[in-house]
Amino acid sequence: MSDTAEVILEIKDLDISFRSSGETIHAIRGVNMTMRRGETMAIVGESGSGKSVTMKAAMGILPDNAVINGGSVLYRMESGSEPVDLLKADTGWLRDNIRGRSIAMVFQDPMTSLNPTMSIGNQLISAIRSHENISRSEASGRAVELLEEVGITDPVRRMRQYPHEFSGGMRQRIVIAIALSCNPSLLICDEPTTALDVTIQDRILDLIISLQQKRSLSVIYITHNLGVVARVADYVNVMYAGKIIETGTIFDVFYDPRHPYTWGLLSAIPDGESSDELYSIPGTPPVLSEEPVGDAFAPRNPYALEIDFKEEPPMFPISETHAAATWLLDERAPKVERPRELNERIEKMKREASEYVR
Amino acid sequence: MSDEKKTLLKVEGLTMKFGPRGRQNTVIHNVSFEIGEGETFGLVGESGSGKSTIGRCIIGLYKPCGGSIRFQGEIMEPGEMRREIQMIFQDPMASLNPRKKVGDIVGAGLDIHKLYKSREERDELIGSILERVGLSRDQANRYPAQFSGGQRQRVGIARALIMNPRLIIADECIAALDASIQAQIVNLIRNIQRETGTSFLFISHDLSMVRYLSDRIGVLHRGFLLETGKPDELFGHPVHPYTRNLLSSIPSPNPIVQLHPEEHYDYETSGIVYENGTWHTVGESSSHLVLCTDDEYVKWGAGK
């Protein structure tokens, strides 16, 4: 979390559209984010907000109907080296140097990311050998070590087993082992625990945290679960309709949220005590086949000002780490308080936190 | 179990096995519970614990291998379906026929049971139920593909509600929805609970939503019901090691306060044999029960 570490990934003004059946969907509408080596960043948002597309662009695995309208994804492969723009890089070079090598990805459903007809030993060995020119037996030894590292007991025997012989949590461990097989610097976890139960989720998150410390990995989590974000991340970017609408450290965003959409997300989690009506954001997320006029969130925003329907708000800096895109932060805006229930909840979280630290 | 309410559904010794004869797997072991009139019973547990199987046995999609299900005091035949028991499914896209108009999907139950005298009455029933779940009457003429995920789930709720059920089984009905939509659907379910007095069996792995919606909760693991109680009893004083592990694994949206299980629970090494357990009352409460042996009861401090 140190601010002195070098920048490993910098996304600038990323803008992506999808063409589908005569329509153009403007999925990413100017995304900016910076990440330093060793950090853990979370991207939160609903489906269609653009969180997965942003990361797929970075890995060069966008579907064929995607059009990159502009922007850059600067990635520093090794410490001290010059950053490379991954959007301009050659696909062959990306395949050999970036994808599955310097940047690895863990997907949501471990059953679909593993090959059901191949023993997990063979899958690991082929992953290792596709990037490194080593013998089969050498790769096999490495595979056993990797399985051990991700917490699979009796790895030599289990190398011969097939995905269906493992539980969901164990499968996700194997997927993580494959992701780590080529010593990546950056690990992108796309909803890594959504398909798993809470007890298993807890262990998988623990595993990723411990691997991260051991291997000094930078990790990006794409998730919609704010509990997971609070548990693992240093920084969080909240996305809505193809834009980042709030960014900050987890302390900024969970203890002092500024964007009404973030307020809504935080208020919609039941806190286990009150049984009043759960706060819910009205309406549904926009379909980006039409360019939103003004702030894309305005139609669902009970705090929207007149200008929200006319002009898109810029990112207003709040502190060195914290910024949000809402006109409420403009100095000319009327003073608007957070919903009372949310404020009470934040106060309670802070009290619990101070007791916890003591 | 609830003293003040009449029992609506009583499940006793429910057992379910799958697989070919001779090599059957028991997935539900001797599960018993009751749901009172107007009560919401939440069923939580990991995937494969048997939550959905129990729901499907009650609605009659599976024929249980043992035990009995009583509805309004009458024993139901295995596989019997009742109009008074309706279901809301997880995936609103997969559970709605894409080639039928929403009005016909919602009205299918009315058609099957001939519950109207005229076309106008049918359309009126459908229209009013669509409004009840927050859709508009003219949306009856559209197809499921023209709806968003949250709206489709409202259609699923309307389809269940139009039959005036006494019991609705909601099987992971919010799992496939986005965070901002989940709260809308949960609020809708709560309003329906309050206005109609319909009982719910709310099946979910989302513990905080189960806590929010349920009057009582049952914890299921490996086909055994391990602990039941009111939300405050279960969350405030969980007794079974599995329940304790489950509750402490929920990540909190408070960055500084992250509870961790004291130790990871593993059935194989825990030394607990679910088969040996019998129901014990926790403390003074008549609603908080745990499945354990007499020794475990003392060891887990459940007598307090």
XYZ file of C-alpha atoms in Angstrom:
662
model
C 0.000 0.000 0.000
C 2.997 2.294 -0.047
C 2.693 5.281 -2.333
C 6.322 5.026 -3.267
C 6.007 1.748 -5.130
C 6.193 2.142 -8.884
C 3.069 2.210 -11.024
C 2.457 -1.215 -12.547
C -0.777 -0.493 -14.422
C -2.186 2.766 -15.635
C -5.412 2.914 -17.606
C -6.035 6.254 -19.314
C -9.282 7.436 -20.906
C -10.254 3.930 -21.951
C -13.224 4.004 -24.314
C -14.790 0.846 -25.763
C -17.954 0.092 -27.740
C -19.604 -3.128 -28.766
C -21.384 -3.612 -32.047
C -24.311 -5.987 -31.889
C -27.163 -6.426 -34.339
C -27.026 -2.938 -35.763
C -26.678 -1.281 -32.369
C -23.613 0.245 -30.822
C -23.294 -0.160 -27.082
C -20.916 2.285 -25.492
C -19.723 0.013 -22.685
C -16.674 1.887 -21.393
C -16.950 5.658 -21.429
C -13.587 6.965 -20.272
C -12.034 4.886 -17.504
C -8.933 6.043 -15.628
C -7.145 4.080 -12.947
C -3.664 3.726 -11.554
C -2.272 0.816 -9.645
C 1.066 0.410 -7.903
C 3.080 -2.765 -7.561
C 1.996 -4.978 -4.659
C -1.354 -3.287 -4.206
C -4.754 -4.902 -4.126
C -7.418 -3.088 -6.046
C -11.107 -3.881 -6.294
C -13.497 -2.892 -9.052
C -17.127 -2.993 -7.944
C -20.209 -2.575 -10.064
C -23.311 -4.279 -11.339
C -23.462 -6.435 -14.423
C -23.074 -4.250 -17.466
C -21.157 -1.559 -15.578
C -18.017 -2.423 -17.529
C -15.850 -3.901 -14.796
C -15.007 -7.116 -16.626
C -14.663 -5.409 -20.021
C -12.038 -3.052 -18.607
C -9.898 -5.969 -17.478
C -10.465 -7.974 -20.643
C -9.193 -5.005 -22.620
C -6.047 -5.013 -20.527
C -5.467 -8.662 -21.339
C -6.357 -8.329 -25.012
C -9.204 -10.829 -24.770
C -12.079 -8.617 -25.852
C -14.650 -10.315 -28.099
C -14.486 -9.643 -31.842
C -17.334 -7.142 -31.897
C -15.535 -4.807 -29.502
C -14.168 -1.540 -30.845
C -11.548 0.363 -28.900
C -12.342 4.023 -29.516
C -9.403 5.382 -27.598
C -7.275 5.405 -24.501
C -4.309 3.410 -23.336
C -3.451 0.630 -20.916
C 0.123 1.163 -19.796
C 1.649 -1.850 -18.134
C 5.137 -2.108 -16.637
C 6.228 -5.697 -17.037
C 9.298 -5.616 -14.876
C 10.439 -3.354 -12.146
C 12.214 -0.349 -13.669
C 11.271 -1.136 -17.262
C 9.437 1.228 -19.606
C 5.648 0.783 -19.584
C 4.066 -0.790 -22.682
C 0.669 0.166 -24.103
C -1.145 -3.164 -24.174
C -3.846 -1.818 -26.486
C -1.286 -1.171 -29.204
C 0.705 -4.351 -28.683
C 0.774 -7.139 -31.221
C -1.507 -10.113 -30.375
C 1.311 -12.619 -30.743
C 3.498 -10.632 -28.386
C 0.623 -10.330 -25.903
C 0.139 -14.085 -25.996
C 3.805 -14.832 -25.445
C 4.569 -12.226 -22.840
C 1.477 -10.942 -21.112
C -1.497 -13.236 -21.100
C -1.143 -16.070 -18.620
C 2.444 -15.059 -18.133
C 2.903 -11.615 -16.670
C -0.823 -11.074 -16.113
C -2.902 -14.081 -15.102
C -6.620 -14.294 -14.608
C -8.873 -16.362 -12.339
C -12.478 -16.621 -13.506
C -15.713 -17.029 -11.626
C -16.680 -20.602 -12.321
C -13.869 -23.103 -11.797
C -15.843 -25.843 -13.540
C -15.898 -23.985 -16.834
C -12.309 -22.776 -16.689
C -10.937 -26.300 -16.303
C -11.003 -28.924 -19.031
C -13.231 -31.788 -17.830
C -11.525 -34.372 -20.060
C -7.980 -33.758 -18.882
C -6.420 -34.739 -15.569
C -5.516 -31.693 -13.534
C -1.864 -32.756 -13.611
C -1.853 -32.602 -17.398
C -3.602 -29.235 -17.368
C -0.984 -27.794 -15.046
C 1.894 -29.341 -16.991
C 0.627 -28.018 -20.306
C 0.129 -24.566 -18.797
C 3.699 -24.545 -17.530
C 5.180 -25.907 -20.744
C 3.245 -23.564 -23.000
C 5.245 -20.689 -21.559
C 8.501 -22.328 -20.592
C 10.756 -24.665 -22.470
C 11.255 -27.366 -19.850
C 10.916 -31.141 -19.822
C 7.715 -32.899 -18.883
C 9.128 -34.382 -15.712
C 10.520 -31.032 -14.628
C 7.111 -29.420 -15.280
C 5.436 -32.230 -13.381
C 7.624 -31.523 -10.348
C 6.689 -27.856 -10.532
C 3.006 -28.775 -10.806
C 3.182 -30.799 -7.594
C 4.830 -27.868 -5.801
C 2.133 -25.503 -7.057
C -0.676 -27.771 -5.883
C 0.966 -27.965 -2.491
C 1.301 -24.185 -2.403
C -2.442 -23.687 -3.004
C -3.313 -26.133 -0.258
C -4.145 -29.367 -2.090
C -3.178 -32.309 0.079
C -1.592 -35.444 -1.385
C -0.740 -33.598 -4.638
C 1.095 -36.477 -6.348
C -1.982 -38.692 -6.263
C -4.393 -35.863 -7.066
C -2.435 -34.909 -10.203
C -4.044 -37.933 -11.877
C -7.589 -36.906 -10.963
C -10.095 -35.050 -13.112
C -11.940 -31.788 -12.271
C -15.210 -33.541 -11.371
C -13.423 -35.392 -8.583
C -12.783 -32.127 -6.746
C -15.138 -29.890 -4.793
C -15.839 -26.345 -5.991
C -13.350 -24.818 -3.569
C -10.617 -27.298 -4.517
C -11.235 -26.632 -8.215
C -10.804 -22.922 -7.652
C -7.497 -23.687 -5.879
C -6.400 -25.612 -8.963
C -7.375 -22.685 -11.213
C -5.282 -20.429 -8.975
C -2.368 -22.890 -9.213
C -2.577 -22.757 -13.021
C -2.722 -18.959 -12.910
C 0.407 -18.898 -10.747
C 2.260 -21.459 -12.854
C 4.113 -18.819 -14.846
C 4.974 -16.486 -11.999
C 2.713 -13.581 -12.931
C 3.214 -10.101 -11.503
C -0.443 -9.175 -11.754
C -3.343 -11.465 -10.908
C -6.852 -10.490 -12.006
C -9.596 -12.300 -10.105
C -12.979 -11.954 -11.806
C -15.656 -12.822 -9.202
C -13.360 -15.565 -7.851
C -15.694 -16.634 -5.051
C -19.163 -15.851 -6.389
C -19.866 -19.487 -7.208
C -18.587 -20.655 -3.811
C -20.172 -20.814 -0.370
C -19.151 -18.397 2.364
C -17.013 -20.848 4.321
C -15.129 -21.827 1.169
C -14.993 -18.195 0.025
C -13.272 -17.283 3.262
C -10.572 -19.886 2.696
C -10.007 -18.961 -0.952
C -9.624 -15.268 -0.029
C -7.170 -16.268 2.719
C -5.238 -18.286 0.164
C -5.046 -15.407 -2.320
C -3.924 -13.007 0.451
C -1.173 -15.363 1.615
C 0.044 -16.053 -1.941
C 0.069 -12.344 -2.601
C 2.327 -11.686 0.367
C 4.616 -14.587 -0.426
C 4.999 -13.765 -4.110
C 4.581 -9.969 -3.877
C 1.751 -10.086 -6.395
C -0.445 -7.182 -7.408
C -4.079 -8.290 -7.398
C -7.210 -6.848 -8.992
C -10.559 -8.168 -7.782
C -13.626 -7.707 -9.948
C -16.620 -8.259 -7.711
C -20.041 -7.056 -6.692
C -19.647 -8.215 -3.100
C -18.752 -5.247 -0.896
C -17.945 -7.549 2.012
C -15.228 -9.195 -0.072
C -13.880 -5.771 -1.059
C -13.665 -4.635 2.567
C -11.885 -7.849 3.447
C -9.176 -7.926 0.796
C -8.620 -4.615 -0.979
C -6.472 -1.537 -0.416
C -8.220 0.570 -3.031
C -11.635 0.383 -4.601
C -13.110 1.765 -7.824
C -16.894 1.878 -8.047
C -18.139 1.638 -11.637
C -21.500 2.634 -13.048
C -22.554 2.688 -16.700
C -19.022 2.401 -18.073
C -17.380 4.955 -15.793
C -15.640 5.040 -12.474
C -17.889 7.143 -10.252
C -15.975 6.875 -6.985
C -12.440 5.859 -6.174
C -10.525 5.727 -2.933
C -8.980 3.576 -0.251
C -11.410 1.146 1.347
C -11.457 3.452 4.384
C -12.438 6.421 2.187
C -15.220 4.556 0.447
C -16.665 2.539 3.340
C -16.396 5.197 6.075
C -16.894 8.333 3.986
C -18.711 7.506 0.730
C -19.583 10.569 -1.367
C -21.411 9.358 -4.471
C -25.172 8.687 -4.128
C -24.737 5.420 -6.023
C -22.160 4.255 -3.482
C -24.577 5.329 -0.736
C -27.226 3.156 -2.322
C -24.944 0.138 -2.634
C -23.821 0.392 0.989
C -27.352 0.981 2.296
C -28.771 -2.012 0.445
C -26.798 -4.492 2.572
C -28.925 -5.592 5.537
C -26.994 -4.757 8.710
C -28.583 -7.541 10.713
C -30.281 -5.292 13.222
C -32.895 -3.056 11.764
C -35.860 -4.738 10.166
C -37.136 -1.618 8.449
C -37.573 -1.472 4.713
C -34.252 -2.142 3.038
C -32.963 0.843 1.114
C -33.076 0.112 -2.584
C -31.905 2.121 -5.548
C -34.993 2.691 -7.702
C -35.079 1.735 -11.376
C -32.596 -0.279 -13.357
C -29.124 0.408 -14.763
C -29.198 2.087 -18.191
C -28.662 0.200 -21.416
C -25.798 1.981 -23.079
C -27.110 1.713 -26.622
C -28.101 5.329 -26.229
C -25.625 7.860 -25.011
C -26.814 9.113 -21.613
C -27.431 12.841 -21.379
C -25.842 14.271 -18.264
C -25.037 11.900 -15.420
C -25.988 8.319 -16.328
C -27.098 7.741 -12.735
C -29.327 10.840 -12.549
C -32.666 9.099 -13.380
C -32.178 6.757 -10.394
C -30.662 9.352 -8.110
C -32.972 10.872 -5.481
C -30.300 13.533 -4.873
C -29.937 14.527 -8.536
C -29.596 18.251 -9.202
C -30.851 19.982 -12.299
C -27.391 19.974 -13.830
C -27.172 16.178 -13.446
C -29.677 15.836 -16.275
C -27.706 18.154 -18.545
C -24.034 17.729 -17.999
C -21.880 14.829 -16.941
C -20.037 15.532 -13.673
C -16.224 15.409 -13.704
C -14.209 13.609 -11.024
C -14.015 15.920 -8.007
C -10.975 15.257 -5.842
C -11.813 14.955 -2.122
C -8.408 13.999 -0.785
C -5.177 12.697 -2.241
C -6.646 9.206 -2.518
C -10.375 9.870 -2.746
C -12.451 11.252 -5.635
C -16.039 11.009 -6.837
C -17.960 12.030 -9.956
C -21.024 13.798 -8.598
C -22.140 17.413 -8.899
C -22.888 17.338 -5.173
C -19.185 17.922 -4.633
C -19.163 21.126 -6.655
C -18.737 24.167 -4.435
C -21.882 25.726 -5.900
C -24.011 22.673 -5.079
C -26.491 22.811 -2.187
C -25.300 20.967 0.871
C -26.721 17.461 0.772
C -26.364 15.067 3.686
C -25.939 11.354 3.355
C -29.101 9.379 4.206
C -29.493 9.292 7.983
C -29.621 5.472 8.163
C -26.358 5.200 6.281
C -24.694 7.768 8.526
C -25.824 5.862 11.601
C -24.510 2.692 10.093
C -21.136 4.267 9.309
C -20.919 5.650 12.856
C -21.624 2.189 14.171
C -18.963 0.651 11.923
C -16.449 3.209 13.153
C -17.327 2.477 16.791
C -16.946 -1.237 16.184
C -13.664 -0.586 14.438
C -12.226 1.438 17.332
C -13.252 -1.252 19.800
C -11.796 -3.880 17.537
C -8.438 -2.150 17.298
C -8.234 -1.777 21.040
C -42.473 -24.510 17.393
C -44.019 -21.065 17.334
C -46.647 -21.114 20.016
C -48.862 -18.314 18.813
C -49.161 -19.397 15.170
C -50.994 -22.337 13.675
C -48.794 -24.845 11.934
C -49.133 -24.688 8.161
C -46.483 -27.138 7.040
C -45.000 -29.927 9.066
C -42.074 -31.894 7.685
C -41.177 -34.993 9.676
C -38.256 -37.322 9.151
C -37.855 -36.313 5.517
C -35.344 -38.548 3.760
C -34.299 -38.388 0.141
C -31.952 -40.623 -1.802
C -30.679 -40.328 -5.336
C -28.928 -42.770 -7.601
C -29.449 -46.272 -8.914
C -30.822 -48.968 -6.631
C -28.176 -50.412 -4.364
C -25.815 -47.490 -4.820
C -28.027 -44.760 -3.518
C -26.741 -41.590 -1.973
C -28.708 -40.200 0.896
C -28.873 -36.449 0.402
C -31.507 -35.600 3.019
C -31.244 -37.296 6.396
C -34.312 -37.383 8.592
C -35.063 -33.663 8.412
C -37.967 -32.267 10.459
C -39.264 -28.733 10.771
C -42.470 -26.732 10.834
C -43.624 -23.532 9.244
C -46.424 -21.609 10.918
C -49.167 -19.578 9.247
C -47.629 -16.347 8.015
C -44.165 -17.400 9.081
C -40.982 -17.247 7.020
C -38.568 -20.095 7.550
C -35.107 -19.507 6.125
C -33.014 -22.458 5.046
C -29.279 -21.845 4.746
C -26.380 -24.076 3.862
C -23.659 -24.569 1.294
C -24.342 -25.859 -2.201
C -24.992 -29.568 -2.091
C -26.303 -29.378 1.470
C -29.807 -30.284 0.295
C -31.612 -26.939 0.588
C -33.171 -27.080 -2.871
C -33.950 -30.801 -2.585
C -36.067 -30.120 0.499
C -37.942 -27.371 -1.349
C -38.524 -29.638 -4.311
C -39.812 -32.465 -2.105
C -42.342 -30.110 -0.506
C -43.658 -28.781 -3.795
C -43.860 -32.271 -5.233
C -41.128 -32.203 -7.863
C -39.398 -35.089 -6.054
C -40.966 -38.021 -4.273
C -39.355 -38.325 -0.860
C -38.017 -41.762 0.108
C -39.109 -41.484 3.706
C -40.846 -39.288 6.219
C -43.992 -37.274 5.890
C -45.051 -33.824 4.792
C -48.260 -32.449 6.288
C -49.880 -29.393 4.812
C -52.714 -27.770 6.757
C -52.859 -30.931 8.826
C -53.264 -33.344 5.930
C -50.574 -35.786 4.883
C -49.453 -35.103 1.306
C -48.873 -38.006 -1.041
C -45.255 -38.216 -2.237
C -45.061 -36.030 -5.329
C -48.453 -34.405 -4.741
C -48.698 -30.855 -6.013
C -50.953 -28.271 -4.458
C -52.244 -24.996 -5.722
C -51.659 -23.480 -2.296
C -47.925 -24.125 -2.544
C -46.087 -22.111 -5.192
C -42.454 -21.668 -6.076
C -40.183 -18.833 -7.176
C -37.076 -20.081 -8.938
C -33.521 -18.805 -9.007
C -32.929 -17.879 -12.605
C -35.746 -15.719 -13.932
C -34.578 -16.269 -17.511
C -34.517 -20.047 -17.360
C -37.806 -20.350 -15.519
C -39.927 -18.291 -17.945
C -40.903 -19.686 -21.352
C -39.339 -17.244 -23.839
C -42.015 -17.906 -26.463
C -44.974 -17.016 -24.289
C -46.242 -13.580 -23.439
C -45.789 -12.574 -19.839
C -49.548 -12.341 -19.322
C -49.962 -15.963 -20.399
C -47.059 -17.088 -18.213
C -48.582 -15.401 -15.187
C -52.061 -16.633 -16.065
C -51.089 -20.252 -16.805
C -52.143 -21.400 -13.340
C -55.524 -19.724 -13.754
C -55.986 -21.444 -17.118
C -55.061 -24.879 -15.793
C -57.378 -24.649 -12.812
C -60.116 -22.721 -14.684
C -60.239 -20.034 -12.072
C -62.147 -17.404 -14.030
C -65.541 -17.071 -15.658
C -64.718 -14.740 -18.514
C -61.790 -13.504 -20.534
C -62.211 -10.079 -18.936
C -61.966 -11.537 -15.455
C -58.791 -13.368 -16.401
C -57.171 -10.248 -17.817
C -58.222 -8.266 -14.766
C -56.667 -10.837 -12.419
C -53.432 -10.830 -14.407
C -53.361 -7.049 -14.664
C -53.869 -6.470 -10.980
C -51.233 -9.008 -9.969
C -48.713 -7.407 -12.352
C -49.376 -4.063 -10.702
C -49.030 -5.673 -7.306
C -45.457 -6.743 -8.113
C -44.537 -3.359 -9.551
C -45.073 -3.943 -13.279
C -47.651 -2.252 -15.483
C -50.764 -3.860 -16.937
C -49.760 -3.375 -20.557
C -46.554 -5.334 -19.969
C -48.711 -8.489 -20.080
C -48.387 -8.392 -23.871
C -44.608 -8.470 -23.899
C -42.186 -11.385 -23.978
C -39.698 -12.257 -21.182
C -36.740 -11.152 -23.323
C -38.061 -7.586 -23.220
C -37.668 -7.481 -19.434
C -34.625 -6.870 -17.262
C -33.506 -9.484 -14.735
C -35.242 -7.775 -11.848
C -38.469 -7.375 -13.817
C -38.367 -11.027 -14.835
C -38.111 -12.019 -11.214
C -41.177 -9.855 -10.552
C -42.960 -11.894 -13.233
C -41.872 -15.076 -11.418
C -43.305 -13.688 -8.181
C -46.550 -12.669 -9.916
C -46.926 -16.177 -11.326
C -46.662 -17.633 -7.821
C -48.853 -14.995 -6.197
C -51.780 -15.183 -8.607
C -52.744 -18.595 -7.216
C -53.281 -17.099 -3.737
C -50.833 -19.561 -2.214
C -50.573 -20.237 1.506
C -46.893 -21.126 1.140
C -44.301 -19.806 -1.303
C -41.015 -21.618 -1.710
C -38.412 -19.107 -2.839
C -35.326 -21.010 -3.974
C -32.334 -18.644 -4.260
C -34.682 -16.132 -5.830
C -32.290 -13.189 -5.505
C -28.991 -14.940 -6.216
C -28.963 -14.085 -9.917
C -29.823 -10.404 -9.432
C -27.596 -7.359 -9.135
C -26.998 -5.718 -5.793
C -29.233 -2.714 -6.401
C -32.045 -4.938 -7.704
C -31.774 -7.527 -4.911
C -32.960 -5.009 -2.351
C -35.986 -4.124 -4.502
C -37.064 -7.766 -4.756
C -36.421 -8.436 -1.060
C -38.596 -5.447 -0.149
C -41.326 -6.718 -2.469
C -41.248 -10.139 -0.799
C -41.445 -8.492 2.617
C -44.434 -6.403 1.663
C -46.180 -9.493 0.309
C -45.429 -11.307 3.581
C -46.997 -8.512 5.577
C -50.007 -7.818 3.403
C -51.088 -11.333 2.512
C -49.821 -13.349 5.465
C -48.378 -15.894 3.074
C -45.814 -18.245 4.610
C -42.424 -18.518 2.960
C -39.723 -21.115 2.788
C -36.818 -18.854 1.887
C -33.885 -20.868 0.598
C -30.642 -18.958 0.175
C -26.944 -18.993 0.795
C -26.976 -15.244 1.451
C -27.012 -15.254 5.232
C -27.610 -11.555 5.756
C -30.703 -11.605 3.519
C -31.985 -14.751 5.253
C -31.525 -13.040 8.597
C -33.377 -9.996 7.345
C -36.391 -11.868 5.951
C -36.861 -14.868 8.233
C -38.747 -15.439 11.469
C -36.812 -18.633 12.033
C -33.742 -20.093 10.339
C -32.550 -23.650 9.841
C -28.911 -24.491 9.111
C -28.369 -27.427 6.800
C -25.105 -29.297 6.194
C -24.589 -32.536 4.296
C -28.346 -33.184 4.318
C -28.709 -32.807 8.092
C -30.589 -29.990 9.757
C -28.070 -29.004 12.440
C -29.526 -26.014 14.221
C -32.704 -23.952 14.112
C -33.692 -20.789 15.901
C -34.877 -17.230 15.605
C -32.418 -14.980 13.748
C -31.212 -13.284 16.936
C -30.714 -16.594 18.717
C -28.808 -18.115 15.849
C -26.671 -15.092 15.036
C -26.259 -14.033 18.662
C -25.483 -17.406 20.163
C -24.679 -19.998 17.513
C -23.974 -23.349 19.127
C -23.079 -25.902 16.498
C -19.445 -25.604 15.323
C -20.644 -25.617 11.716
C -23.054 -22.741 12.334
C -20.325 -20.812 14.150
C -17.951 -21.348 11.263
C -20.596 -20.368 8.722
C -21.566 -17.146 10.480
C -18.017 -16.006 11.111
C -17.157 -16.530 7.439
C -19.484 -13.769 6.221
C -17.234 -10.930 5.085
C -18.294 -7.701 6.772
C -18.543 -4.411 4.874
C -16.451 -2.876 7.644
C -12.826 -2.811 6.481
C -11.298 -2.861 9.960
C -13.583 -5.386 11.601
C -13.173 -8.674 9.790
C -14.185 -11.674 11.811
C -12.433 -14.873 11.078
C -13.448 -18.363 12.002
C -11.360 -19.402 15.014
C -10.610 -22.518 13.077
C -11.773 -23.922 9.799
C -14.488 -26.486 10.270
C -13.971 -29.779 8.579
C -16.599 -32.446 9.113
C -14.188 -35.329 8.540
C -11.772 -34.205 11.237
C -14.280 -32.588 13.594
C -15.093 -35.847 15.348
C -18.792 -35.038 15.075
C -21.071 -37.722 13.655
C -24.314 -36.102 12.575
C -26.139 -39.473 12.650
C -25.599 -39.742 16.411
C -27.130 -36.388 17.230
C -30.561 -35.836 18.685
C -32.459 -32.567 19.097
C -31.558 -30.559 22.175
C -33.020 -27.263 23.318
C -30.498 -24.475 23.690
C -30.747 -22.659 27.009
C -34.250 -21.671 28.019
C -35.528 -20.983 24.526
C -38.096 -23.288 23.014
C -37.296 -22.143 19.486
C -33.505 -22.588 19.492
C -32.599 -26.222 18.865
C -29.370 -27.989 17.999
C -28.627 -31.486 16.729
C -25.976 -33.062 18.959
C -25.161 -35.809 21.446
C -25.449 -35.231 25.198
C -21.671 -34.910 25.462
C -21.478 -32.379 22.644
C -24.314 -30.437 24.262
C -22.214 -29.910 27.357
C -18.991 -29.363 25.427
C -20.472 -26.650 23.184
C -21.975 -24.860 26.168
C -25.485 -25.109 24.788
C -27.100 -25.470 28.209
C -26.436 -21.890 29.164
